[in-house]
Coordinates of C-alpha atoms in Angstrom, one line a residue:
M182 CA 0.0 -0.3 0.1
K183 CA 1.5 4.1 -1.0
I184 CA 0.4 6.4 0.6
E185 CA 1.3 10.0 -0.6
D186 CA 0.7 13.1 1.8
V187 CA -1.4 15.5 -1.8
Q188 CA -0.8 19.5 -1.5
S189 CA -3.3 21.7 -0.1
T190 CA -4.6 23.1 -2.8
A191 CA -5.0 26.5 -1.0
R192 CA -4.8 29.2 -4.1
Q193 CA -1.3 31.4 -2.6
Q194 CA -1.5 34.9 -2.2
R195 CA 0.2 36.5 -4.6
V196 CA 3.0 38.8 -4.3
A197 CA 2.7 42.7 -5.4
A198 CA 5.3 45.2 -4.5
H199 CA 2.7 46.9 -2.2
T200 CA 1.5 43.7 -0.9
H201 CA 2.2 44.5 2.9
I202 CA 0.6 47.9 2.7
K203 CA -2.4 47.5 5.3
G204 CA -2.7 51.5 6.2
L205 CA -1.5 54.7 7.3
G206 CA 0.4 53.2 10.5
L207 CA -1.4 55.5 13.0
D208 CA -2.5 56.2 16.5
A209 CA -5.6 56.4 17.7
H210 CA -5.0 60.2 18.5
G211 CA -3.5 60.3 14.1
C212 CA 0.1 60.3 15.5
A213 CA 2.2 59.0 12.8
L214 CA 3.6 55.2 14.3
S215 CA 7.3 54.6 12.8
I216 CA 6.7 51.5 11.1
G217 CA 3.2 50.1 11.7
T218 CA 1.3 47.7 9.1
G219 CA 3.3 48.1 6.9
M220 CA 4.6 51.8 6.9
V221 CA 8.2 52.9 6.8
G222 CA 9.2 56.9 8.3
Q223 CA 7.1 59.8 5.9
E224 CA 5.1 60.7 9.5
K225 CA 3.7 64.2 8.0
A226 CA 2.5 62.4 4.5
R227 CA 0.8 59.6 6.1
E228 CA -0.3 62.0 9.6
A229 CA -1.7 63.9 6.7
A230 CA -2.8 61.5 4.3
G231 CA -5.3 60.1 8.3
V232 CA -6.6 64.1 8.1
V233 CA -8.1 63.2 4.9
V234 CA -8.9 59.3 5.5
E235 CA -10.7 61.4 7.7
L236 CA -12.2 64.2 6.5
I237 CA -13.7 62.1 3.6
G238 CA -15.2 59.7 6.3
T239 CA -16.9 62.6 8.1
K240 CA -18.0 63.7 4.0
K241 CA -16.6 66.8 4.8
M242 CA -14.3 66.5 1.2
A243 CA -17.1 65.4 -0.1
G244 CA -21.3 65.1 1.6
R245 CA -24.5 66.2 0.9
A246 CA -25.9 68.7 3.1
T247 CA -29.4 69.8 3.9
V248 CA -30.2 74.4 4.6
S249 CA -32.8 74.9 6.9
G250 CA -34.7 78.9 5.1
M251 CA -37.1 80.3 5.6
P252 CA -40.1 80.6 5.3
T253 CA -39.8 76.7 4.0
V254 CA -36.7 73.8 4.3
I255 CA -35.0 73.5 1.1
Q256 CA -32.8 70.4 0.1
V257 CA -30.0 72.2 -1.4
D258 CA -26.5 69.2 -2.6
F259 CA -22.8 71.0 -2.1
W260 CA -20.4 69.0 -2.5
L261 CA -17.0 70.2 -0.8
R262 CA -14.4 68.6 -3.5
R263 CA -11.0 68.8 -2.6
A264 CA -8.4 67.3 -4.7
L265 CA -4.9 66.0 -4.0
L266 CA -1.8 65.7 -5.3
L267 CA 1.4 63.6 -3.8
A268 CA 4.4 64.9 -5.0
G269 CA 8.2 63.6 -4.4
A270 CA 10.7 61.8 -6.3
P271 CA 10.4 58.0 -7.6
G272 CA 10.9 55.6 -4.2
T273 CA 9.6 57.7 -1.7
G274 CA 6.1 55.7 -1.3
K275 CA 3.4 58.5 -3.0
T276 CA 1.5 54.7 -3.8
A277 CA 2.4 53.3 -1.0
L278 CA 0.2 56.2 0.3
A279 CA -2.7 56.4 -2.2
L280 CA -3.4 52.7 -1.5
A281 CA -3.1 53.0 2.4
V282 CA -5.7 55.9 2.9
A283 CA -7.5 53.1 0.5
Q284 CA -7.0 50.6 2.8
E285 CA -8.0 52.8 6.4
L286 CA -10.7 53.6 4.0
G287 CA -12.4 49.8 3.9
S288 CA -13.3 47.4 1.3
K289 CA -17.0 49.3 1.2
V290 CA -15.5 52.7 -0.5
P291 CA -14.9 52.9 -3.9
F292 CA -11.0 52.8 -5.3
C293 CA -10.4 53.2 -8.6
P294 CA -6.5 53.6 -9.6
M295 CA -5.4 54.4 -13.5
V296 CA -2.1 55.3 -14.3
G297 CA -1.9 59.3 -17.0
S298 CA -1.1 56.7 -20.2
E299 CA -4.3 55.0 -20.0
V300 CA -6.1 57.8 -21.5
Y301 CA -4.4 57.9 -24.8
S302 CA -6.7 56.1 -27.2
S303 CA -7.8 55.1 -30.3
E304 CA -10.7 53.9 -30.1
V305 CA -12.1 56.3 -26.9
K306 CA -11.5 60.6 -26.3
K307 CA -9.2 61.2 -23.8
T308 CA -12.3 63.0 -21.8
E309 CA -14.2 59.6 -22.3
I310 CA -12.2 57.1 -20.4
L311 CA -11.0 60.4 -17.5
M312 CA -15.1 60.5 -16.9
E313 CA -15.8 56.4 -16.9
N314 CA -12.6 56.6 -13.7
F315 CA -14.4 59.6 -12.2
R316 CA -18.1 57.6 -12.3
R317 CA -15.4 54.2 -11.2
A318 CA -15.2 55.9 -7.5
I319 CA -18.0 57.0 -7.7
G320 CA -20.7 53.9 -5.5
L321 CA -24.3 53.7 -4.9
R322 CA -26.0 51.9 -2.0
I323 CA -29.0 50.8 -2.5
K324 CA -31.0 49.5 0.7
E325 CA -33.8 47.7 -0.8
T326 CA -37.0 46.0 1.1
K327 CA -37.9 43.5 -0.7
E328 CA -40.7 40.7 0.1
V329 CA -39.9 37.0 0.6
Y330 CA -41.1 32.6 0.8
E331 CA -38.2 31.8 2.5
G332 CA -38.8 28.2 3.9
E333 CA -38.1 24.4 3.9
V334 CA -39.7 22.8 0.5
T335 CA -41.9 20.2 2.0
E336 CA -44.3 19.8 -1.8
I337 CA -44.3 21.2 -5.4
T338 CA -46.1 19.4 -6.9
P339 CA -47.3 20.7 -10.6
A340 CA -50.5 20.8 -12.3
E341 CA -51.7 20.1 -15.7
T342 CA -54.2 20.5 -17.8
E343 CA -55.2 20.2 -20.7
N344 CA -53.5 22.5 -24.0
P345 CA -55.3 25.2 -25.2
L346 CA -53.5 25.1 -27.9
G347 CA -55.2 21.2 -28.8
G348 CA -53.5 17.8 -28.6
Y349 CA -52.6 15.4 -27.3
G350 CA -50.1 17.5 -24.1
R351 CA -50.6 18.6 -21.6
T352 CA -49.4 22.2 -19.6
V353 CA -48.5 23.6 -16.5
S354 CA -51.3 25.1 -15.1
H355 CA -50.1 26.3 -11.4
V356 CA -47.6 24.9 -8.7
I357 CA -48.8 24.3 -5.1
L358 CA -44.7 24.9 -3.2
G359 CA -44.9 23.8 0.7
L360 CA -42.3 25.5 2.3
K361 CA -41.7 25.5 6.2
T362 CA -39.4 27.6 9.0
T363 CA -39.1 27.6 12.4
R364 CA -42.1 29.5 13.4
G365 CA -44.5 27.3 10.5
A366 CA -45.3 26.0 7.4
K367 CA -47.5 27.8 4.6
Q368 CA -48.6 26.6 1.1
L369 CA -48.1 28.4 -2.1
R370 CA -49.8 28.6 -5.6
L371 CA -47.3 29.4 -7.9
D372 CA -47.3 30.7 -11.6
P373 CA -45.9 28.0 -14.3
S374 CA -42.7 30.4 -14.9
I375 CA -41.8 30.1 -11.8
Y376 CA -42.0 26.2 -11.5
E377 CA -39.7 26.4 -14.3
Q378 CA -37.1 28.5 -12.2
M379 CA -37.5 25.8 -10.2
Q380 CA -37.0 22.9 -12.6
K381 CA -33.4 25.4 -13.6
E382 CA -32.2 25.7 -9.8
K383 CA -32.7 22.2 -9.1
V384 CA -34.8 22.3 -6.4
A385 CA -36.1 19.6 -4.5
V386 CA -37.8 18.6 -1.6
G387 CA -35.9 19.2 0.4
D388 CA -34.3 22.3 0.3
I389 CA -33.8 25.8 1.4
I390 CA -35.4 28.1 -0.9
Y391 CA -36.4 31.7 -1.8
V392 CA -39.2 32.9 -3.3
E393 CA -39.2 37.0 -4.1
G394 CA -42.5 38.4 -3.7
S395 CA -42.2 41.3 -6.9
T396 CA -40.1 39.7 -9.3
G397 CA -40.8 35.6 -8.7
A398 CA -36.9 35.1 -8.6
V399 CA -36.3 31.7 -7.1
K400 CA -32.5 31.5 -5.3
R401 CA -31.5 27.5 -4.1
V402 CA -29.9 29.0 -0.6
G403 CA -28.5 25.0 -0.3
R404 CA -29.8 21.6 1.2
S405 CA -32.1 21.2 5.2
D406 CA -29.1 20.4 7.6
A407 CA -31.8 18.0 8.2
Y408 CA -30.3 15.5 5.6
A409 CA -26.5 16.0 6.6
T410 CA -26.4 12.4 7.9
E411 CA -28.3 11.2 5.2
F412 CA -25.3 10.3 2.6
D413 CA -21.3 9.7 3.3
L414 CA -19.9 11.5 1.2
E415 CA -21.4 14.2 -1.5
A416 CA -20.7 18.3 -2.4
E417 CA -23.5 19.7 -1.0
E418 CA -24.0 22.7 1.8
Y419 CA -26.1 22.0 4.6
V420 CA -27.7 25.1 5.6
P421 CA -30.4 25.4 9.2
L422 CA -34.3 26.2 9.4
P423 CA -34.9 29.2 8.1
K424 CA -36.6 31.1 11.9
G425 CA -39.2 33.3 12.2
D426 CA -42.5 33.4 9.2
V427 CA -42.8 32.0 5.8
H428 CA -44.0 35.3 4.2
K429 CA -41.4 37.8 5.4
K430 CA -40.0 41.8 4.6
K431 CA -36.4 41.1 4.0
E432 CA -33.3 44.5 3.8
V433 CA -31.6 43.8 0.9
I434 CA -27.9 45.8 0.2
Q435 CA -26.4 46.4 -3.4
D436 CA -23.7 48.3 -4.1
V437 CA -22.8 49.4 -7.2
S438 CA -20.4 52.7 -8.9
L439 CA -21.9 55.4 -11.3
H440 CA -20.0 53.1 -14.4
D441 CA -22.2 50.1 -13.6
L442 CA -25.4 52.5 -14.0
D443 CA -23.9 53.1 -17.3
V444 CA -22.9 50.4 -18.6
A445 CA -25.9 48.7 -18.1
N446 CA -28.1 50.8 -19.9
A447 CA -25.8 51.7 -22.4
R448 CA -26.2 48.1 -23.8
P449 CA -29.2 48.1 -25.7
Q450 CA -32.1 45.6 -24.2
G451 CA -32.7 42.4 -25.6
G452 CA -32.9 41.9 -29.3
G453 CA -33.7 39.6 -31.8
G454 CA -31.8 36.4 -32.2
D455 CA -31.7 36.5 -35.8
L456 CA -28.1 35.9 -37.3
A457 CA -27.8 40.1 -37.9
T458 CA -28.5 40.8 -34.7
V459 CA -26.2 38.0 -33.0
M460 CA -23.1 39.3 -35.4
G461 CA -23.6 41.9 -34.8
S462 CA -22.6 41.9 -31.3
V463 CA -19.7 39.8 -31.9
L464 CA -18.1 42.1 -34.8
K465 CA -19.3 45.2 -33.3
P466 CA -16.2 47.4 -31.6
K467 CA -15.0 46.7 -27.3
K468 CA -15.4 49.7 -26.6
T469 CA -18.2 52.2 -27.1
E470 CA -18.4 56.0 -26.2
I471 CA -21.7 56.8 -23.4
T472 CA -22.6 59.8 -23.9
E473 CA -23.8 62.8 -21.5
K474 CA -27.2 62.5 -22.1
L475 CA -27.2 59.2 -20.6
R476 CA -25.9 60.3 -17.8
T477 CA -27.7 63.7 -17.0
E478 CA -31.4 60.6 -17.0
I479 CA -28.9 58.1 -14.9
N480 CA -28.6 60.9 -12.3
R481 CA -31.5 62.6 -12.6
V482 CA -32.7 58.5 -11.6
V483 CA -30.0 58.4 -8.2
N484 CA -31.1 61.9 -7.2
R485 CA -34.3 60.4 -7.0
Y486 CA -33.3 57.9 -5.1
I487 CA -31.0 59.5 -2.4
D488 CA -33.9 61.8 -1.7
Q489 CA -36.3 59.0 -1.8
G490 CA -33.7 57.6 0.8
T491 CA -33.8 54.4 -0.7
A492 CA -30.3 55.1 -1.8
E493 CA -26.6 56.4 -0.2
L494 CA -24.3 57.9 -2.5
V495 CA -20.6 56.8 -1.6
P496 CA -17.8 59.0 -2.6
G497 CA -14.7 57.4 -3.1
V498 CA -11.5 57.8 -4.4
L499 CA -10.2 57.7 -8.1
F500 CA -5.7 57.4 -7.8
V501 CA -4.5 59.1 -10.7
D502 CA -0.7 58.1 -10.6
E503 CA 1.4 59.6 -13.6
V504 CA -0.5 62.9 -13.6
H505 CA 1.9 64.8 -15.7
M506 CA 1.7 62.1 -18.4
L507 CA -2.2 63.3 -18.9
D508 CA -2.1 67.3 -21.4
I509 CA -3.5 70.0 -21.2
E510 CA -7.1 68.7 -22.9
C511 CA -7.6 67.1 -19.7
F512 CA -7.0 68.8 -17.4
T513 CA -8.9 71.8 -18.8
Y514 CA -11.0 69.1 -18.1
L515 CA -10.2 68.0 -15.4
N516 CA -11.6 71.7 -13.8
R517 CA -14.8 70.9 -15.1
A518 CA -15.0 67.3 -14.2
L519 CA -13.7 68.1 -9.9
E520 CA -16.4 71.0 -9.6
S521 CA -19.6 68.9 -10.8
S522 CA -22.3 67.6 -9.3
L523 CA -21.1 63.8 -8.9
A524 CA -17.8 63.6 -8.2
P525 CA -15.2 61.7 -6.1
I526 CA -12.2 62.8 -4.8
V527 CA -9.6 62.5 -6.9
I528 CA -5.3 61.6 -5.6
F529 CA -2.4 62.1 -8.3
A530 CA 0.4 62.3 -7.5
T531 CA 3.6 62.9 -10.3
N532 CA 7.3 63.0 -9.0
R533 CA 8.7 66.0 -11.6
G534 CA 9.6 69.4 -10.8
V535 CA 9.2 71.6 -12.7
C536 CA 8.3 71.1 -16.1
T537 CA 6.6 71.7 -19.6
I538 CA 2.6 70.6 -19.8
R539 CA 2.4 67.9 -21.9
G540 CA 0.6 68.9 -25.7
T541 CA 1.5 72.6 -24.7
D542 CA 4.9 74.9 -24.2
V543 CA 4.5 76.4 -20.7
V544 CA 6.6 75.2 -17.6
S545 CA 4.3 74.9 -15.0
P546 CA 5.1 72.8 -11.9
H547 CA 4.4 69.1 -11.2
G548 CA 3.6 69.3 -15.2
I549 CA 0.6 70.5 -14.2
P550 CA -1.9 74.1 -15.1
V551 CA -1.4 76.7 -11.8
D552 CA -5.4 76.9 -11.9
L553 CA -5.9 73.0 -11.4
L554 CA -2.9 73.3 -8.9
D555 CA -4.9 75.6 -6.8
R556 CA -8.0 73.9 -6.8
M557 CA -5.1 70.4 -4.8
L558 CA -3.5 69.9 -1.5
I559 CA -0.3 68.6 -2.0
L560 CA 1.2 66.5 0.2
R561 CA 5.6 66.2 -0.3
T562 CA 7.3 62.5 0.6
M563 CA 10.8 62.5 1.7
P564 CA 14.3 60.4 0.4
Y565 CA 13.9 57.5 2.8
S566 CA 16.9 57.3 5.3
L567 CA 19.4 54.6 5.6
E568 CA 18.1 53.4 8.9
E569 CA 13.9 53.2 7.6
I570 CA 15.8 51.5 4.0
I571 CA 16.9 48.8 5.7
Q572 CA 12.9 48.1 7.3
I573 CA 11.4 48.1 4.7
M574 CA 13.5 45.4 3.4
S575 CA 12.6 43.6 6.3
I576 CA 9.1 44.4 5.8
R577 CA 9.6 42.9 2.8
A578 CA 11.1 39.7 3.2
E579 CA 8.5 38.9 5.1
T580 CA 6.1 39.6 3.4
E581 CA 8.3 37.9 0.1
S582 CA 8.6 34.4 3.3
L583 CA 12.4 35.0 2.9
E584 CA 15.3 34.5 4.8
I585 CA 17.9 37.2 5.4
E586 CA 20.9 37.8 8.1
D587 CA 21.4 41.2 9.7
Q588 CA 24.4 41.4 6.9
A589 CA 22.7 40.9 3.9
L590 CA 20.0 44.0 5.1
A591 CA 22.4 46.0 6.2
A592 CA 23.8 45.9 2.7
L593 CA 20.8 46.2 1.0
G594 CA 20.0 49.6 2.3
E595 CA 23.0 50.7 1.3
I596 CA 22.9 49.7 -2.1
G597 CA 18.9 51.6 -1.5
V598 CA 20.7 55.1 0.2
R599 CA 23.4 54.2 -3.7
T600 CA 20.7 52.8 -6.3
S601 CA 17.7 53.2 -5.6
L602 CA 14.9 51.9 -2.7
R603 CA 13.5 49.8 -6.1
Y604 CA 16.5 48.5 -7.1
A605 CA 17.2 47.2 -3.9
V606 CA 13.7 45.5 -3.0
Q607 CA 14.4 43.7 -6.8
M608 CA 17.9 42.1 -5.7
L609 CA 15.9 40.3 -3.3
A610 CA 14.5 37.6 -5.4
P611 CA 17.7 36.8 -7.5
S612 CA 19.5 37.0 -4.1
K613 CA 17.5 34.4 -2.7
I614 CA 18.2 31.9 -6.0
L615 CA 21.9 32.0 -5.4
A616 CA 21.3 30.8 -2.0
E617 CA 19.7 28.2 -2.4
T618 CA 21.9 27.0 -5.5
N619 CA 25.2 27.5 -3.0
G620 CA 23.2 24.9 -0.5
R621 CA 21.8 28.0 2.2
A622 CA 18.2 28.4 3.6
S623 CA 18.6 32.7 4.5
I624 CA 20.6 34.9 2.0
H625 CA 24.0 36.2 3.2
L626 CA 25.9 39.0 2.5
S627 CA 28.0 37.4 -0.2
D628 CA 24.7 36.8 -2.3
I629 CA 24.0 40.5 -1.9
A630 CA 27.5 40.9 -2.8
E631 CA 26.7 39.0 -6.6
V632 CA 23.5 40.1 -7.1
D633 CA 25.1 43.7 -7.1
D634 CA 28.4 42.5 -9.3
L635 CA 26.1 40.8 -12.2
F636 CA 23.1 43.1 -12.8
F637 CA 23.3 47.3 -13.0
D638 CA 21.2 50.2 -11.2
A639 CA 19.7 53.0 -13.2
K640 CA 22.3 55.1 -12.3
A641 CA 25.3 52.7 -13.1
S642 CA 23.8 52.2 -16.4
A643 CA 23.6 56.1 -17.4
A644 CA 27.1 57.1 -16.0
I645 CA 29.0 53.7 -17.9
L646 CA 26.7 55.4 -21.7
A647 CA 28.0 59.3 -20.6
K648 CA 31.1 57.8 -20.9
S649 CA 31.0 56.0 -23.8
D650 CA 30.5 58.5 -26.9
G651 CA 26.5 57.1 -27.4
Y652 CA 26.6 53.3 -28.1
L653 CA 27.5 50.7 -25.6
A654 CA 31.0 49.8 -26.0

């Protein structure tokens, strides 16, 4: 008899450049910890970002208000918007700071990252891509109270009658469905179309289901746990018997973005099943522009839902990295978009100083027009010190499950100061491979030295090119 260990089929988490970032690393008073939740250094920038998170949470940066006036109470929607600019040298943690803000806000607040160069497309206008991302960053939380019939199926009896069209066949006129809960039982008379849905869901006696009263939609939740000992092995999910009455009201909360609503309403509904329609849907371009008229109509419907209290607007965060890659047309459009009635909080990031605005000959700070800079709160990120780089390298090694000696960490910190933090982080994986080749479990100082000798960083490569005559010797 042969017995083998089976590898776990659990999906391993992939490690990205900012996987170790879990938050801003602030204490209860909003002061930055020296090391916390993956963040190291940048105390002033982190504390400022913490203030921004607090403003977003209390909807001071984007929100609605009620103004009482005489002689009537007037509902006024106004938005206090701010755009945030993260400015600093490459490798000073601008993207990490934006992702930490997203982590602090939580999964319920939309966070839409993009890069400035994404707007250039041969299919869609630049301004359309900007607006799409703006709408992705605005969430709508819809609270809907639905009447549902929920319970364990005790009976499914289809009643058949003669086919009204003639012939020998018989059709289902209605279905008797029996449901029971811990409090009682009920028999329902259902439409034949609901019976078809039950057949698609493969509903059988002993299953837990719920039927929506308004739409007649059927959802199979699972098998009743009373049947859990029926078989030794089976791929079935067992759920307890529902509590309360069979007929109950259930509050359903759905989170969608405004872009989801745009796309859902932009697609033609229905359509014929002929060959021309099918070929048209296959051959049409992947990206289509959504008209301003459609967006205005959706905004009107959204505002009506908000006024009725059935929906709540959740202004999220749009993160635009490498904002200097945008041109003057995009910046002009951003001026208008930031002042629209529906706009998210926008965080820009750039590593440029005084440079030319793309598409013009005008020189401006960060390559951004002065009138747009005037609408921003600017956050500066500072270069990391040697101690901070060593701490970051230690966190990255732990995240990537690498064992590294203290001397090797110190050497990586010195390389990070001499070259860049990104280059030092990229040296971890090759050093691990060299250590394994040499039969060691942990990364040694000699592995770091060998990798540094094998590869060139950007500054060393530029120095070699400066000495050559335009060609690599």
